[in-house]
Tab-separated table of C-alpha atoms in Angstrom:
chain	number	residue	atom	x	y	z
A	287	MET	CA	102.198	95.400	94.960
A	288	GLU	CA	104.381	97.689	97.037
A	289	ALA	CA	103.614	95.777	100.241
A	290	SER	CA	107.096	96.396	101.549
A	291	SER	CA	106.286	100.086	101.923
A	292	ARG	CA	103.111	99.419	103.887
A	293	VAL	CA	104.429	97.323	106.717
A	294	GLY	CA	107.089	97.545	109.381
A	295	ALA	CA	110.694	96.542	108.843
A	296	SER	CA	110.173	93.233	110.623
A	297	SER	CA	107.763	92.197	107.876
A	298	THR	CA	109.973	93.267	104.965
A	299	SER	CA	112.995	91.034	105.552
A	300	GLY	CA	111.903	88.683	102.767
A	301	ARG	CA	111.936	91.620	100.350
A	302	GLU	CA	115.365	92.931	101.282
A	303	LEU	CA	118.560	92.284	99.385
A	304	LEU	CA	122.148	93.422	99.203
A	305	ALA	CA	123.576	95.519	96.377
A	306	ALA	CA	127.125	95.661	95.050
A	307	ALA	CA	129.063	97.134	92.164
A	308	GLY	CA	132.279	96.041	90.499
A	309	VAL	CA	134.408	97.300	87.628
A	310	LEU	CA	135.894	95.490	84.652
A	311	PHE	CA	139.214	97.123	83.796
A	312	PRO	CA	140.553	95.984	80.409
A	313	ASP	CA	144.048	96.702	79.160
A	314	GLU	CA	145.337	97.131	75.615
A	315	HIS	CA	145.979	93.379	75.351
A	316	GLY	CA	142.412	92.328	76.130
A	317	ARG	CA	143.241	91.234	79.656
A	318	VAL	CA	141.181	92.129	82.720
A	319	LEU	CA	142.303	93.330	86.154
A	320	VAL	CA	141.659	90.990	89.088
A	321	VAL	CA	142.616	91.505	92.716
A	322	ARG	CA	143.266	89.423	95.811
A	323	LEU	CA	141.194	90.101	98.922
A	324	PRO	CA	143.558	89.423	101.843
A	325	TYR	CA	140.711	88.953	104.322
A	326	ASP	CA	138.854	86.338	102.252
A	327	ARG	CA	140.476	82.973	102.927
A	328	ARG	CA	137.892	80.928	101.007
A	329	HIS	CA	137.574	82.854	97.707
A	330	PRO	CA	140.328	85.479	97.648
A	331	VAL	CA	140.245	86.424	93.948
A	332	ALA	CA	137.780	89.107	92.870
A	333	ILE	CA	137.020	92.008	90.572
A	334	PRO	CA	137.628	95.483	92.055
A	335	GLY	CA	134.499	96.857	93.705
A	336	GLY	CA	132.335	96.339	96.750
A	337	GLY	CA	129.059	96.829	98.553
A	338	TRP	CA	126.567	99.665	98.208
A	339	GLU	CA	126.325	102.207	101.022
A	340	PRO	CA	123.135	104.206	101.745
A	341	THR	CA	124.930	107.486	100.946
A	342	ASP	CA	125.688	106.293	97.389
A	343	LEU	CA	123.300	107.863	94.886
A	344	SER	CA	123.595	104.858	92.570
A	345	PRO	CA	125.555	101.649	91.953
A	346	ARG	CA	127.696	103.671	89.552
A	347	GLU	CA	128.696	105.888	92.487
A	348	THR	CA	129.336	102.753	94.562
A	349	ALA	CA	131.759	101.542	91.907
A	350	LEU	CA	133.580	104.892	91.763
A	351	ARG	CA	133.855	105.121	95.552
A	352	GLU	CA	135.078	101.554	95.952
A	353	ILE	CA	137.803	101.926	93.316
A	354	ALA	CA	139.002	105.177	94.889
A	355	GLU	CA	139.172	103.470	98.289
A	356	GLU	CA	140.780	100.241	97.075
A	357	LEU	CA	143.108	101.333	94.271
A	358	GLY	CA	143.659	105.019	94.948
A	359	PHE	CA	142.306	106.559	91.759
A	360	THR	CA	138.979	107.511	90.199
A	361	PRO	CA	138.249	105.521	87.043
A	362	ARG	CA	136.360	106.675	83.979
A	363	LEU	CA	133.416	104.337	83.823
A	364	GLY	CA	131.731	103.267	80.630
A	365	PRO	CA	128.381	101.509	80.295
A	366	LEU	CA	126.826	99.033	82.681
A	367	ALA	CA	128.101	95.602	81.628
A	368	CYS	CA	125.543	93.450	83.465
A	369	ILE	CA	123.017	93.161	86.250
A	370	ASP	CA	123.136	89.810	88.059
A	371	TRP	CA	120.581	88.778	90.694
A	372	THR	CA	121.844	85.888	92.802
A	373	LEU	CA	120.051	83.755	95.373
A	374	ASP	CA	121.861	81.863	98.117
A	375	ASP	CA	120.643	79.781	101.030
A	376	HIS	CA	123.319	81.244	103.326
A	377	ARG	CA	122.875	84.993	102.793
A	378	PRO	CA	120.385	87.530	101.421
A	379	PRO	CA	120.165	87.825	97.626
A	380	ILE	CA	122.471	90.279	95.878
A	381	ALA	CA	121.820	92.617	92.954
A	382	ALA	CA	125.327	92.847	91.497
A	383	HIS	CA	126.223	95.496	88.931
A	384	LEU	CA	129.367	95.291	86.790
A	385	TYR	CA	130.593	98.343	84.882
A	386	TRP	CA	133.089	98.656	82.068
A	387	ALA	CA	135.930	101.099	82.628
A	388	GLU	CA	138.039	102.725	79.971
A	389	PRO	CA	141.184	100.689	79.254
A	390	ILE	CA	144.091	101.316	81.596
A	391	GLY	CA	147.453	102.041	80.000
A	392	PRO	CA	150.899	101.384	81.508
A	393	GLU	CA	151.171	104.863	83.081
A	394	GLN	CA	147.795	104.558	84.791
A	395	ALA	CA	148.613	101.040	85.968
A	396	ALA	CA	151.859	102.294	87.486
A	397	ALA	CA	149.888	104.905	89.437
A	398	ILE	CA	147.686	102.358	91.213
A	399	ARG	CA	148.110	102.617	94.992
A	400	ALA	CA	146.271	99.683	96.514
A	401	ASP	CA	144.956	99.833	100.087
A	402	ALA	CA	146.794	96.932	101.752
A	403	ALA	CA	143.871	96.269	104.077
A	404	GLU	CA	141.572	95.814	101.068
A	405	ILE	CA	143.824	94.580	98.270
A	406	GLY	CA	146.596	92.023	98.805
A	407	GLY	CA	147.724	91.914	95.189
A	408	TRP	CA	146.545	92.495	91.650
A	409	VAL	CA	147.333	91.218	88.182
A	410	TRP	CA	146.140	91.329	84.583
A	411	LEU	CA	144.681	88.021	83.395
A	412	SER	CA	143.378	86.795	80.081
A	413	PRO	CA	139.613	86.155	80.005
A	414	GLU	CA	140.300	82.416	80.190
A	415	ALA	CA	142.681	82.716	83.146
A	416	ALA	CA	140.299	85.082	84.970
A	417	GLY	CA	137.484	82.573	84.479
A	418	HIS	CA	139.511	79.928	86.290
A	419	ALA	CA	140.785	82.173	89.095
A	420	LEU	CA	137.485	83.797	90.087
A	421	PRO	CA	135.002	81.891	92.297
A	422	PRO	CA	132.309	80.105	90.259
A	423	ARG	CA	129.397	82.544	90.518
A	424	LEU	CA	131.571	85.608	89.912
A	425	SER	CA	133.399	83.724	87.169
A	426	ARG	CA	130.123	83.109	85.326
A	427	ARG	CA	129.217	86.785	85.639
A	428	VAL	CA	132.563	88.100	84.419
A	429	THR	CA	132.930	85.483	81.699
A	430	ALA	CA	129.493	86.372	80.312
A	431	CYS	CA	130.492	90.037	80.080
A	432	LEU	CA	133.782	89.177	78.389
A	433	ARG	CA	132.231	86.771	75.877
A	434	ALA	CA	129.129	88.701	74.824
A	435	PRO	CA	129.400	91.590	72.353
A	436	ARG	CA	129.561	94.978	74.025
A	437	THR	CA	126.461	96.026	72.076
A	438	ALA	CA	124.439	93.463	74.069
A	439	ALA	CA	125.150	95.225	77.374
A	440	PRO	CA	123.860	95.479	79.958
A	441	LEU	CA	123.440	91.724	80.137
A	442	GLU	CA	120.590	90.288	82.208
A	443	LEU	CA	121.876	87.448	84.385
A	444	GLU	CA	120.287	85.243	87.022
A	445	ASP	CA	122.808	83.656	89.373
A	446	GLY	CA	125.429	84.298	86.712
A	447	TRP	CA	123.482	82.505	83.964
A	448	PRO	CA	122.110	84.303	80.876
A	449	ALA	CA	118.458	85.374	80.946
A	450	GLY	CA	116.192	87.436	78.718
A	451	HIS	CA	117.919	89.115	75.761
A	452	THR	CA	121.308	87.752	76.909
A	453	LEU	CA	120.202	84.371	75.553
A	454	GLU	CA	120.370	85.892	72.076
A	455	HIS	CA	124.143	86.169	72.515
A	456	LEU	CA	125.183	83.396	74.916
A	457	PRO	CA	124.031	79.807	75.518
A	458	ALA	CA	121.649	79.261	78.431
A	459	ALA	CA	124.121	77.249	80.508
A	460	PRO	CA	127.628	77.487	79.058
A	461	PRO	CA	130.169	75.122	80.634
A	462	PRO	CA	131.704	77.016	83.564
A	463	PRO	CA	135.507	77.289	83.742
A	464	ALA	CA	137.133	74.911	86.206
A	465	TYR	CA	137.796	76.758	89.458
A	466	THR	CA	141.460	76.959	90.457
A	467	GLY	CA	141.500	80.113	92.572
A	468	PRO	CA	144.894	81.843	92.869
A	469	ALA	CA	146.875	78.650	92.240
A	470	GLY	CA	149.728	79.282	89.845
A	471	ILE	CA	149.366	83.088	89.924
A	472	PRO	CA	152.176	84.464	92.144
A	473	GLU	CA	150.723	87.975	92.315
A	474	LEU	CA	147.556	86.542	93.884
A	475	GLN	CA	149.208	84.242	96.396
A	476	GLY	CA	148.545	84.994	100.058
A	477	HIS	CA	151.214	85.391	102.689
A	478	GLY	CA	149.784	83.316	105.513
A	479	ALA	CA	149.932	85.117	108.843
A	480	ALA	CA	150.821	88.377	107.088
A	481	ASP	CA	147.298	88.653	105.743
A	482	PRO	CA	144.875	90.378	108.120
A	483	ALA	CA	142.080	88.374	109.643
A	484	PRO	CA	138.561	89.402	108.608
A	485	PRO	CA	137.287	92.191	110.903
A	486	LEU	CA	133.994	90.273	111.268
A	487	ASP	CA	133.013	86.684	110.713
A	488	ARG	CA	130.872	86.029	107.631
A	489	ALA	CA	127.499	85.992	109.418
A	490	ALA	CA	128.240	89.186	111.364
A	491	PHE	CA	129.489	90.940	108.246
A	492	ILE	CA	126.386	90.047	106.236
A	493	ALA	CA	124.147	91.134	109.102
A	494	SER	CA	125.909	94.516	109.171
A	495	ARG	CA	125.389	95.299	105.497
A	496	PRO	CA	122.601	97.716	104.420
A	497	ARG	CA	119.688	96.382	102.403
A	498	ILE	CA	117.724	97.658	99.436
A	499	ARG	CA	114.371	96.568	98.013
A	500	ALA	CA	113.413	95.809	94.425
A	501	LYS	CA	110.328	95.883	92.223
A	502	ALA	CA	109.412	94.299	88.916
A	503	ARG	CA	107.040	96.062	86.524
A	504	ALA	CA	105.804	95.565	82.993
A	505	VAL	CA	104.934	97.922	80.139
A	506	PHE	CA	101.864	96.872	78.167
A	507	THR	CA	100.531	98.827	75.189
A	508	ASP	CA	97.672	98.365	72.746
A	509	ASP	CA	97.821	98.574	68.943
A	510	ALA	CA	97.423	102.354	69.145
A	511	GLY	CA	100.444	102.717	71.450
A	512	ARG	CA	98.459	103.533	74.571
A	513	VAL	CA	100.069	102.469	77.851
A	514	LEU	CA	98.260	100.331	80.428
A	515	LEU	CA	98.286	101.885	83.898
A	516	VAL	CA	96.727	100.631	87.131
A	517	ARG	CA	95.525	102.713	90.064
A	518	LEU	CA	96.398	101.725	93.608
A	519	LYS	CA	93.831	101.867	96.380
A	520	PRO	CA	94.466	104.533	99.039
A	521	TRP	CA	96.919	103.457	101.706
A	522	ASP	CA	99.173	105.097	104.270
A	523	GLY	CA	102.242	105.422	102.106
A	524	PRO	CA	104.842	108.078	101.267
A	525	ARG	CA	102.276	110.054	99.242
A	526	GLY	CA	99.586	109.861	101.903
A	527	ARG	CA	96.218	108.299	101.208
A	528	VAL	CA	96.272	109.201	97.517
A	529	PRO	CA	95.254	106.499	95.007
A	530	TYR	CA	98.047	107.003	92.492
A	531	TRP	CA	98.685	105.471	89.060
A	532	THR	CA	101.596	103.205	88.149
A	533	LEU	CA	102.693	100.461	85.784
A	534	PRO	CA	101.508	96.948	86.679
A	535	GLY	CA	103.906	95.179	89.017
A	536	GLY	CA	105.238	95.423	92.539
A	537	GLY	CA	107.687	94.198	95.136
A	538	ILE	CA	110.003	91.267	94.474
A	539	GLU	CA	110.002	88.557	97.125
A	540	ALA	CA	113.753	88.844	97.148
A	541	ASP	CA	114.573	85.799	99.243
A	542	ARG	CA	112.624	83.360	97.083
A	543	GLU	CA	112.175	84.612	93.519
A	544	LEU	CA	114.087	86.201	90.674
A	545	PRO	CA	112.913	89.434	89.037
A	546	ARG	CA	111.393	87.741	85.981
A	547	ALA	CA	109.419	85.384	88.178
A	548	ALA	CA	108.255	88.353	90.245
A	549	ALA	CA	107.032	90.218	87.154
A	550	ARG	CA	105.118	87.123	86.036
A	551	ARG	CA	103.559	86.666	89.483
A	552	GLU	CA	102.613	90.306	89.930
A	553	VAL	CA	100.871	90.495	86.557
A	554	ARG	CA	98.959	87.323	87.361
A	555	GLU	CA	97.919	88.594	90.793
A	556	GLU	CA	97.004	92.107	89.675
A	557	LEU	CA	95.431	91.544	86.259
A	558	GLY	CA	94.653	87.827	86.125
A	559	TRP	CA	96.893	87.300	83.078
A	560	GLU	CA	99.434	84.543	82.515
A	561	VAL	CA	102.100	86.470	80.603
A	562	GLU	CA	105.767	85.694	80.148
A	563	PRO	CA	107.841	88.867	80.626
A	564	GLY	CA	109.644	89.964	77.487
A	565	ARG	CA	112.865	91.894	77.173
A	566	LEU	CA	114.242	93.760	80.184
A	567	LEU	CA	113.888	97.395	79.112
A	568	VAL	CA	114.914	99.506	82.114
A	569	LEU	CA	116.872	99.320	85.370
A	570	ASP	CA	115.924	102.300	87.524
A	571	TRP	CA	117.751	102.965	90.792
A	572	LEU	CA	115.782	105.066	93.285
A	573	PRO	CA	118.181	106.516	95.908
A	574	SER	CA	117.385	106.679	99.600
A	575	SER	CA	117.042	109.794	101.727
A	576	ALA	CA	120.547	109.086	103.079
A	577	ALA	CA	121.891	109.862	99.604
A	578	ASP	CA	119.456	112.700	98.868
A	579	PRO	CA	117.620	114.299	101.830
A	580	ALA	CA	114.986	115.657	99.425
A	581	LEU	CA	113.733	112.111	98.866
A	582	ASP	CA	111.298	110.232	101.099
A	583	ARG	CA	112.674	106.695	100.961
A	584	ASP	CA	114.015	104.736	103.897
A	585	THR	CA	116.269	102.753	101.573
A	586	ALA	CA	117.155	102.530	97.899
A	587	VAL	CA	114.866	100.674	95.506
A	588	LEU	CA	115.869	98.943	92.268
A	589	VAL	CA	113.102	98.750	89.648
A	590	TYR	CA	113.172	96.228	86.804
A	591	VAL	CA	110.832	97.110	83.908
A	592	TYR	CA	110.020	94.378	81.388
A	593	ASP	CA	108.271	94.476	78.048
A	594	GLY	CA	104.772	93.099	78.556
A	595	GLY	CA	103.952	93.228	74.860
A	596	THR	CA	100.820	94.300	73.012
A	597	VAL	CA	97.471	93.647	74.669
A	598	THR	CA	94.439	92.406	72.751
A	599	ASP	CA	90.762	93.179	73.232
A	600	ARG	CA	90.357	89.673	74.609
A	601	MET	CA	93.054	90.281	77.233
A	602	LEU	CA	91.507	93.579	78.265
A	603	ALA	CA	88.089	91.982	78.617
A	604	ALA	CA	89.622	89.328	80.878
A	605	ILE	CA	91.256	91.759	83.351
A	606	ALA	CA	90.514	90.710	86.920
A	607	LEU	CA	91.896	93.424	89.189
A	608	ALA	CA	93.324	92.492	92.574
A	609	GLU	CA	90.533	94.064	94.610
A	610	ASP	CA	92.574	94.384	97.778
A	611	GLU	CA	95.193	96.516	95.994
A	612	LEU	CA	93.816	98.080	92.815
A	613	MET	CA	90.776	100.189	92.066
A	614	ASP	CA	91.058	100.938	88.347
A	615	TRP	CA	92.977	100.477	85.105
A	616	ARG	CA	93.284	102.661	82.042
A	617	LEU	CA	94.881	102.746	78.604
A	618	CYS	CA	96.604	106.112	78.264
A	619	GLU	CA	98.122	108.117	75.456
A	620	PRO	CA	101.715	109.022	76.392
A	621	ALA	CA	100.732	112.616	77.218
A	622	GLU	CA	97.978	111.406	79.562
A	623	ALA	CA	100.323	108.869	81.185
A	624	ARG	CA	102.854	111.618	81.805
A	625	ALA	CA	100.204	113.696	83.558
A	626	LEU	CA	99.081	110.805	85.766
A	627	LEU	CA	102.447	109.378	86.784
A	628	SER	CA	105.055	110.771	89.154
A	629	ALA	CA	108.150	112.206	87.480
A	630	PRO	CA	110.362	109.137	88.158
A	631	SER	CA	107.589	106.746	87.126
A	632	TRP	CA	106.978	108.621	83.876
A	633	GLY	CA	110.747	108.780	83.260
A	634	ARG	CA	111.129	105.017	83.484
A	635	THR	CA	107.945	104.460	81.430
A	636	ALA	CA	109.165	106.761	78.659
A	637	ALA	CA	112.589	105.096	78.753
A	638	ALA	CA	110.980	101.666	78.529
A	639	LEU	CA	108.938	102.700	75.495
A	640	ALA	CA	112.080	104.076	73.858
A	641	ALA	CA	114.037	100.894	74.642
A	642	ARG	CA	111.364	98.868	72.861
A	643	GLU	CA	112.575	100.452	69.627
A	644	GLY	CA	116.070	99.055	70.160
A	645	GLY	CA	118.880	99.034	72.693
A	646	GLY	CA	118.682	98.692	76.403
A	647	PRO	CA	118.211	97.783	79.093
A	648	LEU	CA	118.614	101.457	79.914
A	649	GLU	CA	120.261	102.475	83.186
A	650	LEU	CA	118.342	105.171	85.068
A	651	VAL	CA	118.588	106.903	88.429
A	652	ASP	CA	115.248	108.158	89.752
A	653	GLY	CA	113.795	107.970	86.254
A	654	ARG	CA	116.646	109.849	84.540
A	655	PRO	CA	119.221	108.280	82.171
A	656	VAL	CA	122.818	107.924	83.375
A	657	GLY	CA	125.999	106.483	81.964
């Protein structure tokens, strides 16, 4: 529960992760735009996009900024295509967002002005060809978005593999396309010494990138539609020593667990229940004070909200609160929950309840719908 906010930065490294956003540009023929990164000698083929910066209000803004910097125009973004959480032994985890853009016609394509330092070439590829050219993890991510129906978006992925509701539309472990990289695609071929060397080596670059934190929460209701809230013990946090109410859940141990596993663990630790998280209902991005000085957050926070399901009398009778963190629990009518929760927390709770009725996951920023 929220431990990352209670301790110094040296103790939060295991909860920190990178964030990135990319854009899927389709054309009228069903192809997708891929680019060559001249500074990446190992895996040069990519989707347009890049890393989150603290001044970005959301991953959607990251995507818009990166495309403007790389390709020289501002795209019209559609819905979030997927959220993919990836773990790697050689770098911090990444929460990667992919967005759909409106199709690009010939006139718009002719107006692209690529930044030579960022983009060494670009080309339209069929979904099959893109699957082969992109590096394996990114290939799985992009291929999932291209194969699943648009109505299933945003897809929930873990290391590029389908999870949660995505399994209703794609097999759990579809055979990955064979990786060929830029071979056979002249527009994506490098030019040897003409390509710039990376400004930093890989380790230095990763160390320089800003980090976010993430939380996993669950919405539980009873047969009457009341929402289960828990009350934190007082602690020296951003709201002072005020024991505030929230949904069950807390910080994701980003370097060792995926969001679903974190939701399962947090519910077990806080309530004593062994519950498998249901559908991912909400993705809520909480900006940092660097993006909005009115906010009191040292970095951005990404909140996953899962469907916990309907609780029974037997489950309620078996609640064993984590005494070091929680002091109370309550089933609340929606109006009471709204009065007890902060505005962003109520916004994501209301959105989660709405998403239960169909659709979602819903994309929010600070509890408010976007996109």
